[in-house]
Amino acid sequence: MNPATANIEEAILSAILAGRINPGTRLGEQKLADLFGVSRTRVREAMMRLETRGVVQVSARRGWYVVEPSAEEAREAFQTRRVIETGLLHALREVPPQVLKSLKEHVAMERDAIGAGDVHSRACLLGDFHIHLADALGNRMLTEIIRDLTARTTLISMLYQPTEKAEESSHDHEDIVAAMEAGDLALAARLMDEHIGKVEAGLDLTAKPDPLAGLRALLSPAAFAGNAPSVPHTHDHPQDHSHPHSHGHPATKED
Amino acid sequence: MNPATANIEEAILSAILAGRINPGTRLGEQKLADLFGVSRTRVREAMMRLETRGVVQVSARRGWYVVEPSAEEAREAFQTRRVIETGLLHALREVPPQVLKSLKEHVAMERDAIGAGDVHSRACLLGDFHIHLADALGNRMLTEIIRDLTARTTLISMLYQPTEKAEESSHDHEDIVAAMEAGDLALAARLMDEHIGKVEAGLDLTAKPDPLAGLRALLSPAAFAGNAPSVPHTHDHPQDHSHPHSHGHPATKED
DNA sequence: GCTTACAGGCTTGTATACAAGTTTGTCGCC
DNA sequence: GGCGACAAACTTGTATACAAGCCTGTAAGC
């Protein structure tokens, strides 16, 4: 592959993993071309590659956008991660000491970042843990898959995560590594399953499907089918689903 | 995505899955463009997408080639499949009757194709089983991943599989479905693990890394380590390592 | 005869020009 | 003042032209 193209691809992907690009961000071809000092052709290449990897999308003649996974896609992504990562731990017969050491160091770094309140690297490290774990098998294919998947879940967290429970996540990671060290990989797999479940449960999948949600809620909090409002207001309105007839009722501006 | 591009991509991928395109096949841009009635631009798009999916590769200014996975990559691919597919079965709490029915029908089709000696559709169906299984979870992401993976293992089988044990594979599938029907998903996962292991064990990973292998063995059965020269150019001596001074000297010609 | 050098053809790599569509800003009309 | 139509700017979509490299066939030199 062309190195320049690979660079662009990698730069954008790692920026997403690091939480430095928000979901929904527009990525103009010309802008990126100028930024990287290449022609649009290359940028398009990189974008199309990223599209097949599921991290950007093109909107015809409007531009490339970082994906904003729907609630459904979010569920799929977490389920996929659960399948793969527990499967990985089950497949692992023994953990090489070197890997164990590396993972322990990683968890230590997580704790440090949390202690220091370094929000930026914190999120990055929490996602990176899973990628490091995939390295344990030494399987590049699997690592790549998990990397792409982690990018998506990172974006999902940005969209749907009301409160970040970094300490808890890091603690989970610690427990998983401990189980691995004890050689109890079945336990590690179970813990991983629970961990991913917890992260998923911590999401508010009823909220923020689009940037207009908050605005829309402000204007008419009543009954817009499908997408729920999501400003800091309380939203968990058990909401009788979708009144097709009564659209646009700006009446109740409750709480 | 552009529909035309998607078509090309899909056409090539499914042709690979069906075993109708051999590993190492050259896919010329212009030729494909003519075939599909589009311009090279579109073909390049499709090719680059397929490259990120791991089924084709580009050789600079020579053309696009269907990948010929190395022994190492073959091992990785099977390991990845094992991780994902057993993980999938473990994650499956219960099997919807509809899915079970569909899988049973699929296995029946496998048996029919084997009985009829239809080599062509046989291989296709055997790979398709796993894709169908992924559908069981109703997770498109996972299905896509397994599809790409299956494409690779199909190519691997074409390269390294000395004898195809279609009956055995189909039998394994049958047992897996039976375990699923009995609700014993842990057993199904174990059977799947063994099944993939058997298929992998049935490969001859020491052979056929390239089409010249046979030829090379014929000419010098002794010990060629690296790549063979396509022209009769004198090269590295495997015995005494590389004489840096004697370059371009056609002295020893017994190789 | 064997090797090497070279030229021609063929294929991909890359940039650019233009086409087509979207968004936004502005003006005129009611 | 509000609404709608129009126009201009901007963005991607697509094709094409040309550059650059690889492979092969041929001929000259040792």
XYZ file of C-alpha atoms (C1' of nucleotides) in Angstrom:
570
model
C 0.000 0.000 0.000
C 1.034 3.549 -0.506
C 2.813 4.850 2.590
C 1.232 8.284 2.372
C -2.224 6.791 2.214
C -1.449 4.495 5.101
C -0.281 7.465 7.120
C -3.482 9.358 6.665
C -5.498 6.300 7.500
C -3.467 5.586 10.582
C -3.469 9.203 11.717
C -7.226 9.437 11.607
C -7.805 6.064 13.171
C -5.476 6.712 16.058
C -6.953 10.144 16.573
C -10.319 8.490 16.931
C -8.940 5.899 19.316
C -7.443 8.667 21.367
C -10.761 10.436 21.485
C -9.399 13.453 19.685
C -11.985 13.382 16.920
C -15.633 13.460 17.776
C -18.241 11.328 16.083
C -19.941 13.277 13.351
C -16.889 15.335 12.580
C -16.722 16.343 8.971
C -13.544 15.429 7.155
C -13.262 17.468 3.982
C -11.109 15.981 1.281
C -9.390 19.175 0.287
C -8.791 20.186 3.868
C -7.147 16.884 4.666
C -5.212 17.008 1.431
C -3.755 20.376 2.397
C -3.101 19.210 5.919
C -1.142 16.170 4.852
C 0.389 17.811 1.839
C -0.982 15.335 -0.642
C -3.572 15.398 -3.371
C -7.235 14.617 -2.966
C -6.741 11.281 -4.653
C -4.753 9.975 -1.736
C -7.171 11.314 0.797
C -10.018 9.617 -0.988
C -8.122 6.355 -0.923
C -7.596 6.609 2.791
C -11.209 7.555 3.353
C -12.529 4.660 1.384
C -10.331 2.310 3.308
C -11.562 3.759 6.564
C -15.095 3.419 5.304
C -14.693 -0.306 4.792
C -13.256 -0.467 8.276
C -16.395 1.146 9.557
C -15.104 4.359 11.055
C -16.126 6.964 8.498
C -18.977 7.362 6.081
C -19.505 9.400 3.004
C -22.527 11.535 2.420
C -22.899 12.103 -1.289
C -21.374 15.398 -2.371
C -21.416 16.647 1.165
C -18.347 15.105 2.622
C -16.886 12.416 4.794
C -18.037 12.113 8.348
C -16.803 10.168 11.312
C -19.511 7.614 11.987
C -22.141 8.160 14.640
C -23.206 4.625 15.442
C -26.901 4.123 16.044
C -28.132 2.434 19.198
C -28.552 -0.742 17.203
C -25.011 -0.565 15.887
C -23.772 0.142 19.375
C -25.358 -3.020 20.635
C -23.852 -4.970 17.778
C -20.419 -3.556 18.405
C -20.475 -4.498 22.063
C -21.821 -7.934 21.323
C -19.109 -8.450 18.761
C -16.466 -7.390 21.225
C -17.873 -9.702 23.815
C -17.838 -12.634 21.422
C -14.316 -12.011 20.243
C -12.647 -11.064 23.490
C -14.113 -13.855 25.560
C -13.369 -16.247 22.734
C -9.829 -14.981 22.767
C -9.389 -15.634 26.457
C -10.896 -19.071 26.135
C -8.570 -19.897 23.298
C -5.568 -18.762 25.268
C -4.088 -21.852 26.885
C -1.407 -20.060 28.824
C -0.258 -16.513 29.163
C 3.352 -15.771 28.300
C 5.045 -13.989 31.221
C 6.117 -11.190 28.948
C 2.532 -10.488 27.968
C 1.443 -10.556 31.568
C 4.113 -8.068 32.466
C 3.094 -5.786 29.651
C -0.548 -5.916 30.663
C 0.267 -5.184 34.272
C 2.288 -2.188 33.252
C -0.579 -1.045 31.138
C -3.025 -1.259 34.013
C -0.561 0.653 36.161
C -0.490 3.378 33.540
C -4.258 3.478 33.571
C -4.274 3.979 37.303
C -1.689 6.722 37.031
C -3.656 8.553 34.387
C -6.805 8.279 36.463
C -5.001 9.435 39.567
C -3.540 12.377 37.714
C -6.950 13.212 36.331
C -5.578 13.061 32.824
C -8.880 12.630 31.055
C -7.282 12.718 27.676
C -4.910 9.781 27.928
C -7.218 7.972 30.272
C -9.822 7.121 27.677
C -7.099 6.251 25.244
C -5.488 3.828 27.641
C -8.726 2.153 28.603
C -9.394 1.271 25.001
C -5.810 0.324 24.401
C -5.984 -2.346 27.057
C -8.135 -4.494 24.845
C -5.865 -4.004 21.889
C -2.895 -4.990 23.990
C -4.737 -8.054 25.113
C -5.320 -9.069 21.531
C -1.596 -8.865 21.046
C -1.317 -11.595 23.635
C -2.224 -14.151 21.021
C 0.256 -12.617 18.651
C -2.398 -12.671 15.990
C -2.264 -9.609 13.800
C -5.580 -10.351 12.160
C -7.359 -10.438 15.461
C -5.555 -7.383 16.701
C -6.628 -5.458 13.655
C -10.232 -6.513 14.072
C -10.286 -5.513 17.704
C -8.637 -2.243 16.891
C -11.340 -1.302 14.457
C -13.956 -2.452 16.889
C -12.421 -0.423 19.675
C -12.489 2.636 17.479
C -16.194 2.164 17.088
C -16.862 1.614 20.754
C -14.795 4.679 21.546
C -17.068 6.713 19.316
C -20.079 5.070 20.885
C -18.891 6.031 24.339
C -18.491 9.587 23.204
C -22.050 9.621 22.000
C -23.904 7.710 24.637
C -21.821 7.667 27.765
C -23.374 9.992 30.318
C -20.812 9.321 33.035
C -17.455 7.795 32.525
C -16.572 5.216 35.100
C -12.887 5.088 34.464
C -11.922 3.774 37.873
C -14.324 0.900 37.613
C -13.108 -0.027 34.164
C -9.520 0.057 35.242
C -10.393 -2.084 38.219
C -12.047 -4.600 35.936
C -8.940 -4.693 33.816
C -6.899 -5.331 36.909
C -9.113 -8.239 37.906
C -8.918 -9.717 34.446
C -5.152 -9.549 34.455
C -5.110 -11.092 37.927
C -7.222 -13.989 36.721
C -4.877 -14.428 33.799
C -1.909 -14.453 36.105
C -3.589 -17.104 38.216
C -3.976 -19.126 35.044
C -7.732 -19.135 35.361
C -8.591 -18.084 31.862
C -12.186 -19.192 32.164
C -12.571 -16.739 34.984
C -10.797 -14.077 32.972
C -13.232 -14.656 30.155
C -16.188 -14.377 32.494
C -14.831 -11.186 33.965
C -14.299 -9.799 30.515
C -17.859 -10.640 29.607
C -19.117 -8.860 32.685
C -16.799 -5.932 32.109
C -18.019 -5.318 28.590
C -21.549 -5.803 29.828
C -21.007 -3.150 32.466
C -19.616 -0.678 29.997
C -22.531 -1.313 27.698
C -25.010 -1.016 30.543
C -23.456 2.303 31.465
C -24.521 3.765 28.160
C -27.686 5.657 27.594
C -28.707 4.246 24.274
C -31.936 6.176 24.249
C -30.118 9.446 23.842
C -28.103 11.502 21.429
C -28.585 9.806 18.124
C -27.861 13.106 16.453
C -26.591 16.539 17.296
C -30.010 18.031 16.793
C -31.545 15.903 19.496
C -30.905 18.396 22.231
C -32.194 21.215 20.149
C -35.217 19.281 19.094
C -36.029 18.393 22.666
C -35.778 22.036 23.560
C -38.242 22.980 20.911
C -40.676 20.157 21.232
C -39.965 17.604 23.883
C -43.199 15.814 23.242
C -43.214 12.966 20.842
C -40.675 12.774 18.111
C -40.688 9.181 17.062
C -37.545 7.134 17.379
C -34.917 9.509 18.609
C -35.068 10.665 22.131
C -33.989 14.021 23.408
C -30.837 14.307 25.369
C -29.966 17.524 27.004
C -28.973 17.408 30.635
C -32.627 17.186 31.342
C -34.179 14.032 32.605
C -35.214 12.109 29.623
C -36.284 8.680 30.689
C -39.814 9.347 29.843
C -41.356 5.920 29.416
C -42.888 7.535 26.414
C -45.664 5.699 24.719
C -43.988 5.008 21.441
C -44.473 7.295 18.527
C -47.710 9.082 18.048
C -47.790 9.314 14.309
C -50.599 11.828 14.325
C -49.623 14.167 17.116
C -46.358 15.509 15.865
C -44.977 18.804 16.953
C -46.438 19.559 20.297
C -44.384 22.222 21.993
C -46.688 22.243 24.941
C -45.102 20.387 27.776
C -41.812 21.895 28.651
C -41.626 19.931 31.842
C -38.652 19.783 34.219
C -21.119 3.745 -1.243
C -21.352 3.683 -4.964
C -23.540 0.810 -6.115
C -21.322 -0.016 -9.067
C -18.272 -0.233 -6.846
C -20.148 -2.361 -4.367
C -21.165 -4.697 -7.151
C -17.633 -5.292 -8.286
C -16.514 -5.833 -4.736
C -19.322 -8.242 -4.047
C -18.890 -10.089 -7.309
C -15.236 -10.758 -6.676
C -15.704 -11.666 -3.045
C -18.481 -14.114 -3.735
C -16.530 -15.611 -6.597
C -13.723 -16.252 -4.154
C -16.088 -17.720 -1.608
C -17.492 -19.992 -4.275
C -14.010 -21.133 -5.180
C -14.284 -19.771 -8.671
C -11.203 -17.616 -8.446
C -7.912 -19.157 -7.515
C -5.432 -17.593 -5.141
C -2.786 -15.717 -7.060
C -5.125 -14.832 -9.882
C -4.235 -11.558 -11.455
C -7.011 -9.004 -11.635
C -6.120 -6.359 -14.183
C -7.804 -3.038 -13.701
C -8.574 -2.428 -17.332
C -9.807 -5.950 -17.861
C -12.208 -5.688 -14.959
C -13.262 -2.246 -16.060
C -14.202 -3.600 -19.473
C -15.892 -6.603 -17.930
C -18.091 -4.550 -15.656
C -18.510 -1.720 -18.098
C -17.105 0.926 -15.812
C -13.978 3.022 -15.704
C -10.742 2.074 -14.016
C -11.473 4.496 -11.215
C -14.324 2.373 -9.960
C -12.354 -0.809 -10.252
C -9.545 0.708 -8.234
C -11.997 1.702 -5.546
C -13.347 -1.800 -5.308
C -9.855 -3.242 -5.274
C -8.688 -0.993 -2.501
C -11.696 -1.934 -0.460
C -11.024 -5.588 -1.038
C -7.430 -5.009 -0.074
C -8.413 -3.650 3.314
C -10.628 -6.678 3.700
C -7.630 -8.854 3.112
C -8.590 -10.715 -0.026
C -6.519 -9.022 -2.698
C -3.146 -7.358 -2.790
C -1.520 -4.940 -5.131
C 1.928 -5.417 -6.539
C 3.251 -2.054 -7.595
C 2.693 -1.428 -11.271
C 2.135 -5.094 -11.872
C -1.429 -5.536 -10.908
C -3.851 -6.768 -8.325
C -3.660 -10.336 -7.208
C -5.920 -12.518 -5.154
C -3.976 -13.143 -1.965
C -1.984 -16.303 -1.435
C -1.829 -16.542 2.327
C 1.436 -17.719 3.791
C 1.543 -20.620 6.210
C 1.796 -18.130 9.021
C -1.236 -16.215 7.804
C -3.096 -19.474 7.399
C -2.492 -20.317 11.021
C -3.644 -16.883 12.055
C -6.785 -17.116 9.999
C -7.772 -20.434 11.521
C -6.991 -19.259 15.003
C -9.081 -16.179 14.433
C -11.963 -18.246 13.196
C -11.690 -20.505 16.166
C -11.733 -17.594 18.577
C -14.694 -15.919 16.955
C -16.847 -18.902 16.186
C -16.482 -20.576 19.545
C -17.001 -17.216 21.187
C -20.133 -16.837 19.155
C -21.548 -20.149 20.279
C -20.711 -19.401 23.872
C -22.432 -16.048 23.639
C -25.517 -17.611 22.173
C -27.900 -18.229 25.035
C -30.545 -19.937 23.014
C -31.046 -20.769 19.393
C -34.130 -19.402 17.685
C -36.075 -22.229 16.053
C -36.005 -20.436 12.765
C -32.235 -20.340 12.767
C -32.066 -23.998 13.669
C -34.339 -24.849 10.813
C -32.269 -22.838 8.400
C -29.061 -24.494 9.554
C -30.537 -27.941 9.248
C -31.635 -27.213 5.736
C -28.183 -25.975 4.968
C -26.582 -29.172 6.227
C -29.060 -31.143 4.165
C -27.977 -29.205 1.103
C -24.385 -29.974 1.910
C -25.148 -33.666 2.030
C -27.003 -33.493 -1.249
C -24.161 -31.724 -2.969
C -21.705 -34.261 -1.623
C -23.926 -37.124 -2.652
C -24.306 -35.711 -6.112
C -20.557 -35.204 -6.344
C -21.064 -31.557 -7.073
C -17.589 -30.407 -6.152
C -18.322 -26.885 -7.173
C -21.196 -26.034 -4.879
C -19.909 -28.367 -2.209
C -16.982 -26.180 -1.218
C -19.183 -23.143 -1.419
C -21.755 -24.620 0.918
C -19.214 -25.818 3.435
C -17.900 -22.319 3.843
C -21.347 -20.841 3.813
C -22.327 -22.857 6.841
C -20.187 -20.713 9.046
C -21.555 -17.537 7.561
C -25.076 -18.764 8.156
C -24.171 -19.561 11.700
C -22.969 -16.019 12.226
C -26.353 -14.867 11.080
C -27.768 -16.704 14.049
C -26.787 -13.849 16.276
C -28.308 -11.428 13.846
C -25.166 -9.375 14.089
C -24.174 -7.902 10.775
C -20.774 -6.806 11.992
C -19.879 -10.307 13.038
C -21.291 -11.789 9.880
C -19.166 -9.479 7.793
C -16.047 -10.361 9.725
C -16.654 -14.055 9.371
C -17.408 -13.645 5.720
C -14.066 -12.035 5.058
C -12.373 -14.635 7.175
C -14.094 -17.425 5.325
C -12.922 -15.978 2.049
C -9.390 -16.241 3.325
C -9.723 -19.758 4.597
C -11.282 -20.762 1.302
C -8.204 -19.503 -0.473
C -6.022 -21.245 2.062
C -7.767 -24.508 1.436
C -7.195 -24.106 -2.259
C -3.513 -23.639 -1.660
C -2.736 -26.115 1.051
C -5.453 -28.717 1.118
C -4.132 -31.942 -0.315
C -7.318 -33.929 0.146
C -10.706 -32.476 0.735
C -12.677 -34.225 3.407
C -16.050 -32.866 2.555
C -18.029 -35.673 4.143
C -16.235 -35.284 7.421
C -16.771 -31.526 7.454
C -20.424 -31.882 6.712
C -20.700 -34.465 9.436
C -19.090 -32.065 11.869
C -21.568 -29.410 10.887
C -24.355 -31.844 11.512
C -23.060 -32.620 14.994
C -22.719 -28.952 15.792
C -26.279 -28.266 14.754
C -27.438 -31.259 16.786
C -25.708 -29.894 19.866
C -27.345 -26.552 19.247
C -30.706 -28.188 18.935
C -30.133 -29.967 22.221
C -29.415 -26.594 23.737
C -25.913 -27.610 24.695
C -24.057 -24.640 23.321
C -20.919 -25.380 25.262
C -20.749 -28.701 23.477
C -21.438 -26.977 20.178
C -18.549 -24.639 20.851
C -16.238 -27.501 21.667
C -17.266 -29.337 18.526
C -16.685 -26.207 16.506
C -13.240 -25.854 18.002
C -12.419 -29.429 17.092
C -13.925 -29.037 13.661
C -11.815 -26.053 12.779
C -8.832 -27.812 14.277
C -9.446 -30.794 12.045
C -9.708 -28.692 8.951
C -6.511 -26.911 9.867
C -4.751 -30.178 10.641
C -5.798 -31.460 7.250
C -3.728 -28.802 5.548
C -0.207 -29.269 4.366
C 1.283 -25.982 5.406
C 4.750 -26.975 4.301
C 3.762 -26.984 0.687
C 2.698 -24.759 -2.140
C 3.633 -21.309 -0.948
C 3.882 -20.352 -4.607
C 3.256 -21.855 -7.991
C 6.985 -22.200 -8.611
C 7.443 -24.538 -5.682
C 6.882 -27.682 -7.648
C 9.095 -26.488 -10.433
C 11.817 -25.449 -8.075
C 11.791 -28.804 -6.327
C 12.104 -30.459 -9.708
C 15.146 -28.435 -10.653
C 17.013 -28.421 -7.377
C 15.571 -30.691 -4.758
C 18.387 -29.756 -2.413
C 17.801 -26.655 -0.333
C 16.350 -23.436 -1.566
C 15.710 -21.184 1.353
C 14.322 -17.896 0.114
C 12.624 -16.917 -3.116
C 13.665 -18.437 -6.322
C 14.959 -16.366 -9.184
C 12.605 -16.144 -12.079
C 15.518 -15.652 -14.433
C 18.641 -17.714 -14.313
C 20.504 -15.108 -12.336
C 23.053 -16.398 -9.865
C 22.004 -15.822 -6.316
C 22.493 -16.635 -2.697
C 24.065 -19.951 -2.005
C 22.160 -21.659 0.707
C 25.134 -23.732 1.739
C 27.854 -21.224 2.498
C 26.076 -17.966 3.130
C 26.235 -15.367 0.419
C 29.569 -14.425 -1.038
C 29.362 -10.674 -1.140
C 32.416 -10.332 -3.346
C 31.515 -12.802 -6.043
C 28.608 -10.937 -7.488
C 27.618 -11.525 -11.038
C 29.887 -14.489 -11.394
C 28.205 -17.387 -13.084
C 30.709 -19.804 -11.676
C 28.685 -22.488 -10.032
C 25.808 -23.255 -12.262
C 24.581 -26.414 -10.674
C 21.647 -24.618 -9.089
C 26.433 -20.276 -26.688
C 25.651 -17.395 -23.005
C 25.167 -13.065 -20.897
C 23.908 -8.384 -20.871
C 21.858 -4.190 -22.504
C 18.083 -1.973 -24.408
C 13.693 -0.886 -26.372
C 8.874 -1.507 -26.718
C 4.580 -2.602 -24.801
C 1.705 -2.953 -21.012
C 0.035 -1.850 -16.295
C -0.551 0.787 -12.440
C 0.170 5.526 -9.936
C -1.188 10.260 -9.596
C -2.851 14.557 -10.623
C -6.054 17.435 -12.711
C -10.099 19.029 -15.136
C -14.683 19.097 -15.362
C -19.412 17.436 -14.127
C -22.996 17.135 -10.785
C -25.085 18.081 -6.502
C -25.527 20.489 -1.938
C -25.480 24.326 1.000
C -25.775 29.027 1.926
C -26.444 33.790 1.189
C -29.198 37.330 -1.088
C -32.733 39.582 -3.328
C -37.391 40.346 -4.717
C -42.172 39.674 -3.873
C -46.294 39.285 -1.131
C -41.508 41.349 8.178
C -41.788 36.768 6.310
C -41.475 33.594 2.594
C -39.747 31.665 -1.544
C -36.832 31.533 -5.534
C -32.448 32.091 -7.444
C -27.535 32.307 -7.752
C -22.935 31.669 -6.271
C -19.620 29.118 -3.797
C -18.123 24.924 -2.349
C -17.801 19.830 -2.204
C -17.545 15.390 -3.906
C -17.911 12.124 -8.193
C -15.786 10.525 -12.336
C -13.112 10.264 -16.239
C -9.006 11.002 -18.573
C -4.258 12.179 -19.569
C 0.166 11.491 -18.591
C 4.090 9.802 -15.704
C 6.652 5.989 -13.980
C 7.871 1.272 -13.430
C 7.831 -3.665 -14.673
C 8.176 -7.439 -17.923
C 9.419 -9.457 -22.216
C 11.498 -9.992 -26.493
C 15.431 -8.908 -29.296
C 19.933 -7.987 -30.575
C 24.693 -7.092 -29.732
C 29.036 -8.349 -27.329
C 32.174 -11.603 -25.043
